[in-house]
XYZ file of C-alpha atoms in Angstrom:
549
model
C -8.404 -33.332 -56.269
C -7.427 -30.580 -53.813
C -8.204 -30.953 -50.143
C -10.897 -28.671 -48.749
C -9.816 -26.237 -46.038
C -10.931 -27.222 -42.587
C -13.864 -25.121 -41.378
C -13.105 -22.772 -38.473
C -14.843 -24.031 -35.373
C -15.568 -21.389 -32.754
C -15.046 -23.024 -29.402
C -14.093 -19.983 -27.345
C -16.453 -18.558 -24.771
C -15.942 -15.043 -26.127
C -16.835 -14.444 -29.781
C -16.857 -10.996 -31.399
C -18.045 -9.655 -34.747
C -15.238 -7.096 -34.938
C -11.636 -7.710 -35.981
C -8.735 -7.430 -33.499
C -7.571 -4.281 -35.307
C -10.918 -2.600 -34.518
C -11.585 -4.248 -31.126
C -11.465 -1.077 -29.046
C -13.781 0.727 -31.441
C -16.426 -1.936 -30.737
C -18.675 -1.234 -27.683
C -19.628 -4.919 -27.456
C -15.991 -6.007 -27.132
C -15.172 -3.298 -24.595
C -18.192 -4.214 -22.480
C -17.420 -7.962 -22.488
C -13.708 -7.331 -21.939
C -14.278 -5.132 -18.885
C -17.210 -7.006 -17.325
C -16.402 -10.672 -18.013
C -12.825 -11.197 -19.195
C -10.702 -8.921 -17.036
C -12.004 -9.703 -13.558
C -11.019 -13.367 -13.576
C -7.564 -12.500 -14.862
C -6.759 -9.546 -12.620
C -7.791 -11.145 -9.332
C -5.053 -13.753 -9.805
C -2.187 -11.351 -10.522
C 0.457 -10.596 -7.909
C 0.603 -6.954 -8.948
C -3.115 -6.401 -8.261
C -3.296 -4.263 -5.097
C -7.023 -4.566 -4.400
C -7.195 -8.094 -2.987
C -8.307 -6.904 0.461
C -11.218 -4.908 -1.039
C -14.407 -5.864 -2.903
C -14.259 -5.260 -6.647
C -17.422 -3.547 -7.893
C -16.819 -2.992 -11.624
C -14.060 -2.295 -14.160
C -14.018 0.502 -16.754
C -11.760 0.831 -19.803
C -10.837 4.514 -19.567
C -8.329 4.836 -22.426
C -6.324 2.825 -24.928
C -3.619 3.256 -27.524
C -2.609 1.125 -30.504
C 0.928 0.074 -31.315
C 1.890 -2.057 -34.336
C 4.942 -4.056 -35.366
C 5.467 -5.846 -38.679
C 3.881 -8.936 -37.152
C 1.329 -7.839 -34.554
C -1.087 -5.191 -33.368
C -0.877 -4.355 -29.673
C -3.037 -2.194 -27.404
C -1.982 -0.338 -24.281
C -5.122 -0.334 -22.114
C -5.779 1.838 -19.073
C -8.437 0.431 -16.771
C -10.128 1.822 -13.684
C -11.170 -0.645 -11.005
C -13.956 0.610 -8.761
C -14.463 -0.913 -5.313
C -17.515 -1.260 -3.103
C -15.624 0.685 -0.425
C -15.994 3.815 -2.628
C -12.495 4.195 -4.035
C -10.763 3.198 -7.269
C -7.374 2.130 -8.643
C -5.954 2.521 -12.164
C -3.895 -0.129 -13.957
C -2.023 -0.498 -17.232
C -2.264 -3.695 -19.307
C -0.628 -4.093 -22.738
C -2.674 -6.531 -24.845
C -1.909 -8.871 -27.710
C -4.082 -11.264 -29.747
C -2.178 -14.367 -30.823
C -3.487 -16.966 -33.284
C -1.514 -20.023 -32.178
C -2.139 -23.425 -30.724
C -1.919 -22.995 -26.966
C 1.019 -25.391 -26.729
C 3.067 -23.175 -29.093
C 2.510 -19.902 -27.253
C 5.561 -18.114 -25.814
C 3.820 -17.912 -22.464
C 1.307 -19.651 -20.213
C -0.089 -16.245 -19.252
C -3.362 -16.309 -21.203
C -6.038 -13.766 -20.346
C -8.793 -15.495 -22.315
C -9.523 -17.590 -25.375
C -11.388 -15.371 -27.847
C -12.636 -15.310 -31.459
C -12.642 -12.258 -33.771
C -14.724 -12.680 -36.957
C -14.281 -16.421 -36.824
C -10.543 -16.243 -36.165
C -9.793 -18.032 -32.929
C -6.854 -17.197 -30.691
C -5.834 -15.898 -27.294
C -5.730 -12.549 -25.535
C -2.254 -12.300 -23.982
C -0.561 -9.797 -21.715
C 1.732 -8.356 -24.388
C 4.707 -8.055 -22.044
C 4.961 -11.843 -22.415
C 5.389 -11.495 -26.209
C 8.990 -10.877 -27.358
C 7.802 -8.937 -30.428
C 6.164 -6.379 -28.097
C 9.202 -6.147 -25.837
C 11.450 -5.510 -28.851
C 9.033 -2.963 -30.283
C 9.007 -0.744 -27.174
C 12.792 -1.079 -26.781
C 13.358 0.040 -30.375
C 10.964 2.969 -29.977
C 12.848 4.173 -26.888
C 16.233 3.804 -28.587
C 14.991 5.611 -31.734
C 13.614 8.549 -29.735
C 13.713 12.030 -31.254
C 12.329 15.319 -29.949
C 10.093 15.543 -33.026
C 8.440 12.215 -32.170
C 7.734 13.442 -28.645
C 5.993 16.561 -29.925
C 3.719 14.645 -32.286
C 2.683 11.703 -30.152
C 0.304 10.972 -27.314
C 2.557 8.103 -26.207
C 5.994 9.543 -25.452
C 8.963 7.197 -25.844
C 12.043 8.889 -24.393
C 15.745 8.046 -24.315
C 18.178 9.845 -22.045
C 20.580 12.238 -23.721
C 23.323 10.597 -21.646
C 22.926 7.323 -23.572
C 23.852 6.268 -27.098
C 21.156 4.138 -28.804
C 21.752 0.412 -29.037
C 20.181 -2.452 -31.012
C 17.866 -5.038 -29.520
C 19.547 -8.358 -28.726
C 17.495 -10.101 -26.061
C 14.892 -9.676 -23.307
C 13.883 -11.738 -20.294
C 11.863 -11.358 -17.118
C 13.689 -10.294 -13.976
C 11.308 -12.225 -11.702
C 10.740 -12.013 -7.963
C 8.537 -8.885 -8.067
C 4.975 -8.199 -7.091
C 3.807 -4.639 -7.745
C 5.460 -4.129 -11.165
C 6.891 -6.236 -13.994
C 10.550 -5.824 -14.932
C 12.255 -6.908 -18.158
C 16.037 -7.220 -18.603
C 17.200 -6.068 -22.054
C 20.524 -7.046 -23.647
C 21.746 -7.965 -20.152
C 22.484 -4.226 -19.756
C 19.179 -2.497 -19.004
C 16.099 -3.178 -16.931
C 12.671 -1.807 -17.852
C 10.059 -1.599 -15.126
C 6.470 -1.620 -16.402
C 4.256 0.058 -13.800
C 1.098 -2.014 -13.417
C -0.728 0.298 -11.042
C -0.603 3.773 -12.521
C -1.384 7.315 -11.442
C -2.492 10.462 -13.256
C 0.870 12.074 -12.738
C 4.518 11.415 -13.454
C 5.700 8.500 -11.330
C 8.170 9.658 -8.618
C 10.534 6.803 -9.536
C 10.732 8.173 -13.098
C 11.025 11.801 -11.965
C 13.752 11.210 -9.394
C 15.708 8.676 -11.438
C 15.812 11.012 -14.444
C 16.767 13.993 -12.286
C 19.585 12.157 -10.488
C 21.043 10.936 -13.808
C 20.641 14.026 -15.987
C 20.904 16.909 -13.521
C 23.031 15.763 -10.570
C 26.377 14.112 -9.848
C 24.912 11.278 -7.775
C 26.256 8.040 -9.239
C 25.101 5.470 -6.668
C 21.776 4.713 -8.286
C 20.887 2.893 -11.516
C 21.250 5.453 -14.323
C 18.101 6.586 -16.129
C 18.007 5.172 -19.672
C 14.510 5.883 -20.978
C 10.791 5.813 -20.327
C 7.295 5.596 -21.744
C 4.783 8.256 -20.702
C 1.234 8.918 -21.799
C 0.322 12.584 -22.389
C -3.336 13.254 -21.612
C -5.395 15.941 -23.326
C -5.793 17.888 -20.082
C -2.020 18.259 -19.702
C -1.529 15.461 -17.175
C 1.057 12.738 -17.714
C 0.914 9.046 -16.831
C 4.202 7.119 -16.508
C 3.866 3.633 -18.007
C 7.442 2.393 -17.743
C 10.966 3.298 -16.659
C 14.199 1.912 -18.130
C 17.468 2.047 -16.151
C 20.905 0.534 -16.355
C 21.205 -2.966 -14.906
C 23.627 -2.955 -11.998
C 25.789 -5.928 -11.186
C 25.253 -6.573 -7.498
C 25.590 -9.043 -4.639
C 21.956 -8.751 -3.508
C 20.147 -6.208 -1.374
C 21.336 -4.639 1.864
C 18.614 -6.396 3.918
C 20.053 -9.840 3.159
C 23.559 -8.508 3.607
C 22.732 -7.031 7.015
C 21.083 -10.254 8.194
C 24.270 -12.168 7.330
C 26.379 -9.614 9.201
C 24.110 -9.689 12.254
C 24.085 -13.479 12.409
C 27.861 -13.363 12.610
C 27.692 -10.609 15.262
C 25.316 -12.591 17.457
C 27.436 -15.726 17.371
C 30.116 -13.688 19.171
C 27.982 -13.470 22.323
C 28.549 -17.120 23.128
C 31.800 -17.612 21.217
C 33.543 -14.794 23.090
C 31.532 -15.259 26.308
C 30.464 -11.608 26.265
C 28.684 -10.295 29.347
C 25.757 -8.426 27.823
C 24.948 -6.516 31.012
C 28.421 -4.930 30.924
C 28.284 -3.679 27.352
C 28.747 0.134 27.312
C 25.716 2.104 26.187
C 25.159 5.539 24.635
C 22.192 7.920 24.286
C 20.042 7.536 21.175
C 21.255 9.770 18.290
C 24.654 10.464 19.897
C 27.127 10.928 17.051
C 29.804 8.247 17.231
C 33.006 8.407 15.153
C 34.132 4.851 14.392
C 37.520 5.385 16.021
C 35.812 6.207 19.338
C 33.640 3.067 19.579
C 34.453 1.291 22.869
C 36.610 -1.865 22.483
C 33.887 -3.975 24.168
C 31.477 -3.074 21.341
C 34.095 -3.830 18.665
C 34.770 -7.157 20.377
C 31.031 -7.936 20.259
C 30.050 -6.591 16.814
C 33.337 -6.354 14.927
C 34.425 -3.377 12.851
C 32.938 -4.288 9.451
C 29.284 -3.632 10.335
C 30.134 -0.093 11.432
C 32.243 0.569 8.336
C 29.281 -0.500 6.176
C 26.816 1.627 8.168
C 29.135 4.614 7.692
C 29.335 4.003 3.913
C 25.534 3.695 3.711
C 25.213 6.967 5.646
C 27.548 8.667 3.177
C 25.520 7.462 0.174
C 22.287 8.556 1.892
C 23.744 12.001 2.520
C 24.903 12.279 -1.107
C 21.411 11.288 -2.311
C 19.812 14.036 -0.210
C 22.402 16.615 -1.276
C 21.592 15.785 -4.926
C 17.807 15.873 -4.376
C 18.107 19.342 -2.833
C 20.643 20.705 -5.306
C 18.567 22.278 -8.084
C 17.893 25.974 -7.738
C 16.124 26.117 -11.132
C 13.617 23.242 -11.025
C 11.015 23.910 -8.353
C 10.357 20.149 -7.959
C 13.904 19.749 -6.599
C 14.497 23.074 -4.915
C 14.726 23.074 -1.061
C 11.886 24.892 0.620
C 11.052 26.154 4.111
C 8.343 24.828 6.418
C 5.020 26.623 6.386
C 1.496 26.397 7.740
C 0.162 24.448 4.748
C 2.754 21.717 5.244
C 2.026 21.515 8.972
C -1.734 21.107 8.350
C -1.095 18.461 5.673
C 1.297 16.561 7.946
C -0.940 16.578 11.017
C -4.065 15.541 9.100
C -2.209 12.710 7.406
C -0.639 11.363 10.583
C -3.774 11.605 12.718
C -5.702 9.690 10.041
C -2.968 7.035 9.922
C -2.784 6.857 13.724
C -6.547 6.387 14.104
C -6.427 3.639 11.496
C -3.680 1.835 13.461
C -5.610 2.277 16.715
C -8.634 0.584 15.172
C -6.424 -2.211 13.810
C -4.743 -2.940 17.120
C -8.030 -2.804 19.072
C -9.529 -5.350 16.648
C -6.504 -7.663 16.743
C -5.530 -7.819 20.427
C -6.592 -11.488 20.454
C -3.643 -12.290 18.188
C -1.096 -11.085 20.748
C 0.362 -12.556 23.909
C 3.309 -12.129 26.255
C 5.352 -8.951 25.937
C 3.638 -7.992 22.659
C 0.257 -7.944 24.438
C 1.738 -5.955 27.323
C 3.264 -3.385 24.934
C 0.039 -3.195 22.923
C -1.881 -2.299 26.074
C 0.738 0.333 26.910
C 0.349 1.708 23.386
C -3.412 2.049 23.896
C -2.848 3.634 27.328
C -0.547 6.203 25.716
C -2.687 6.950 22.674
C -3.406 10.478 23.888
C 0.326 11.141 24.332
C 1.107 9.787 20.837
C -1.672 11.803 19.235
C -0.412 14.956 20.946
C 3.104 14.140 19.736
C 1.875 14.114 16.136
C -0.015 17.372 16.685
C 3.007 18.981 18.344
C 4.635 20.093 15.106
C 5.329 23.818 15.376
C 6.566 24.744 11.927
C 7.539 28.231 13.054
C 10.387 26.703 15.118
C 11.787 24.755 12.167
C 14.971 26.322 10.798
C 15.830 23.475 8.423
C 14.550 22.879 4.893
C 12.387 20.302 3.135
C 13.363 18.520 -0.083
C 12.127 15.714 -2.333
C 13.078 12.478 -0.567
C 13.148 8.757 -1.291
C 10.010 8.287 0.801
C 10.210 4.520 1.383
C 13.836 4.149 2.405
C 14.974 0.899 3.982
C 17.600 -1.832 3.545
C 15.520 -3.618 0.904
C 15.759 -0.542 -1.355
C 19.567 -0.674 -1.403
C 21.776 -2.906 -3.557
C 25.184 -4.097 -2.371
C 28.046 -4.234 -4.845
C 31.217 -5.400 -3.123
C 32.014 -2.588 -0.649
C 29.518 -0.040 -1.921
C 25.787 0.672 -1.916
C 23.377 1.708 -4.671
C 19.996 3.262 -3.886
C 16.885 2.507 -5.932
C 13.068 2.377 -6.135
C 11.972 5.976 -5.598
C 8.219 5.314 -5.978
C 7.515 6.329 -2.362
C 5.364 4.951 0.429
C 2.830 2.439 -0.972
C -0.079 3.657 1.202
C 0.389 7.302 0.190
C -1.344 9.023 -2.688
C 0.804 10.037 -5.662
C 0.400 13.698 -4.636
C 1.526 12.991 -1.071
C 4.616 11.139 -2.327
C 5.777 14.311 -4.082
C 5.466 16.611 -1.088
C 8.846 17.921 0.047
C 9.705 16.488 3.451
C 12.571 16.591 5.957
C 15.407 14.394 4.630
C 15.604 12.984 8.157
C 12.402 11.061 7.360
C 14.495 8.825 5.082
C 17.118 8.534 7.814
C 14.404 7.475 10.285
C 13.173 4.880 7.775
C 16.659 3.377 7.586
C 16.973 3.356 11.395
C 13.691 1.432 11.622
C 15.118 -1.002 9.065
C 18.229 -1.504 11.250
C 15.896 -2.263 14.169
C 13.962 -4.778 12.061
C 17.137 -6.502 10.903
C 18.337 -6.931 14.504
C 15.019 -8.389 15.660
C 14.603 -10.524 12.552
C 17.965 -12.135 13.316
C 16.756 -12.941 16.827
C 13.315 -14.220 15.737
C 14.732 -16.396 12.976
C 17.158 -18.160 15.295
C 17.739 -21.504 13.597
C 19.600 -22.947 16.558
C 22.780 -20.987 15.833
C 22.498 -18.987 19.062
C 22.582 -20.496 22.536
C 22.265 -17.072 24.188
C 18.870 -16.386 25.761
C 16.433 -14.341 23.729
C 16.231 -11.658 26.397
C 20.017 -11.186 26.379
C 19.931 -11.009 22.581
C 17.252 -8.302 22.789
C 19.385 -6.394 25.291
C 22.535 -6.680 23.172
C 20.535 -5.746 20.076
C 19.327 -2.486 21.595
C 22.899 -1.520 22.472
C 24.101 -2.401 18.968
C 21.201 -0.429 17.465
C 22.275 2.764 19.282
C 25.881 2.421 18.113
C 24.776 1.790 14.513
C 22.654 4.936 14.683
C 25.543 6.843 16.269
C 27.953 5.876 13.475
C 25.362 6.678 10.803
C 24.637 10.082 12.354
C 28.312 11.016 12.553
C 28.924 10.380 8.847
C 25.557 11.663 7.610
C 25.438 14.925 9.556
C 29.047 15.788 8.795
C 28.537 15.249 5.048
C 25.247 17.173 4.625
C 26.493 20.081 6.725
C 29.722 20.262 4.720
C 27.617 20.515 1.532
C 25.260 23.100 3.104
C 22.106 20.990 3.090
C 20.158 22.546 5.917
C 18.853 19.806 8.276
C 18.885 22.046 11.366
C 20.956 21.934 14.532
C 21.096 19.230 17.218
C 17.784 19.975 18.966
C 15.819 20.212 15.721
C 17.515 17.110 14.274
C 16.550 15.061 17.341
C 12.984 16.393 17.346
C 12.542 15.484 13.672
C 14.073 12.024 14.172
C 11.753 11.349 17.127
C 8.790 12.584 15.094
C 9.620 10.557 11.984
C 10.654 7.401 13.877
C 7.362 7.365 15.744
C 5.480 7.879 12.483
C 7.351 4.942 10.897
C 6.840 2.627 13.866
C 3.090 3.384 14.067
C 2.852 2.876 10.279
C 4.479 -0.576 10.671
C 1.923 -1.691 13.251
C -0.835 -2.157 10.693
C 1.241 -4.407 8.433
C 2.517 -6.610 11.253
C -0.880 -7.082 12.885
C -2.441 -8.096 9.581
C 0.421 -10.196 8.230
C 2.613 -11.576 11.039
C 1.331 -10.748 14.551
C 4.402 -12.325 16.170
C 6.500 -9.505 14.740
C 4.253 -6.785 16.154
C 6.679 -6.627 19.067
C 9.231 -4.886 16.801
C 7.258 -1.670 16.101
C 5.751 -1.805 19.624
C 9.225 -1.917 21.190
C 10.286 0.862 18.850
C 7.345 3.030 19.932
C 8.039 2.391 23.629
C 11.719 3.272 23.147
C 10.934 6.506 21.260
C 8.431 7.643 23.895
C 10.944 6.868 26.656
C 13.676 8.757 24.805
C 11.416 11.832 24.431
C 11.021 12.073 28.201
C 14.754 11.787 28.940
């Protein structure tokens, strides 16, 4: 006598009359998915950028189906609306897996669900190897004909020969996106938060690989874009070569600076007698005073010079195309000046409100500098408004936009620049506006300043020198690092005819962009780590003092 099949028992909270293959044709599923299932899942994810706001409702705005021999997957675009009257868009690839929970490839379960009596789990498809292999194969098998006939565009760079799928694994350690390492040779970044436009990281990466000679960035391999009916494009993922590296330049610089600061006591250096130079003074390495070399060593300046060279080469490449208007240098004009002033005054007012509401978190010098900042708010506002575009003789180009030591990889004695998405607070349209390349330079200078102060703040007992003397020595070192950077950078861009202006304009733009960066940093520090607010506040005080000299 044959055994009877066990009846299917529906124990999931979410039961649907449709099949998984027709799920997104079923209004009941879409409604339950967006109103009940998604919210609990999304609020827990590291890549969700709306944690400081109040979620109002979620809409499924579009979806696409993708099938392998084993599974059906959906790429789902959702719009999250907030009570504060703004919205964010996200991309989630979905899979339905009929397995016992213990046998699943991942612990990342969105919800337990039942389709027509078949019980299983909704899974973020990136955690399913079958999905990861499917998208890899579609990129590698790209043809122009496929691109013309499809809403979802899988693209492979013409610089790359197709390869077969071997393996995939998570890179880990990220927050805003999810990256997968393929075949130990490529890394694919899935953009979680998406924009109705080509992602700048995709645009710039592809341009640098296919249309320039800049080699110090991960080469563009392929991408997935969604072509909308109205002509817009949404970038879903970017694949690049995986670079062997020794970590990022932030960690590298902290190690270097720790070694530098041990010299103060070890060599009994008199900080008050260290020679000083004006901010922005160009400093060839062979003219650095011996007292500074004795204090800081030569290696840190050699590395700063190499980083300056790579930065200059990046900007030369980004301003090199005379055919593609997205990468063609352009002059300043009234429209840009209005855009810039409106943007900075809005940002400045936001930071003023933040600091006025958080003064109770500050004490000591930070409180003193915060009060000085408030006293000088009129001067700072006027500084941002004092942008006379008619006096600008230099040109604007596409820039990195969020350039700092954490966006640079170290490989032995060289540097590789990455992550061209732009400033996180900016809109996607603002990130694509052509700006002075010196804005990137200013971003790196602020990162140098942060690295110096971070070394002091994170003193683990390695330094016996007083904190005030370390601050004093740090400011001197900062000026020499800037001087070495400026010497290499300016010489290289001028040799290659990238127009950044002459000395007076260069210094005006650096002052302008450094103050913008330091004021921008205030908001983050006050909300996240008030003790560090002294870093941007000291930077602001120094910039204002330098302007008057």
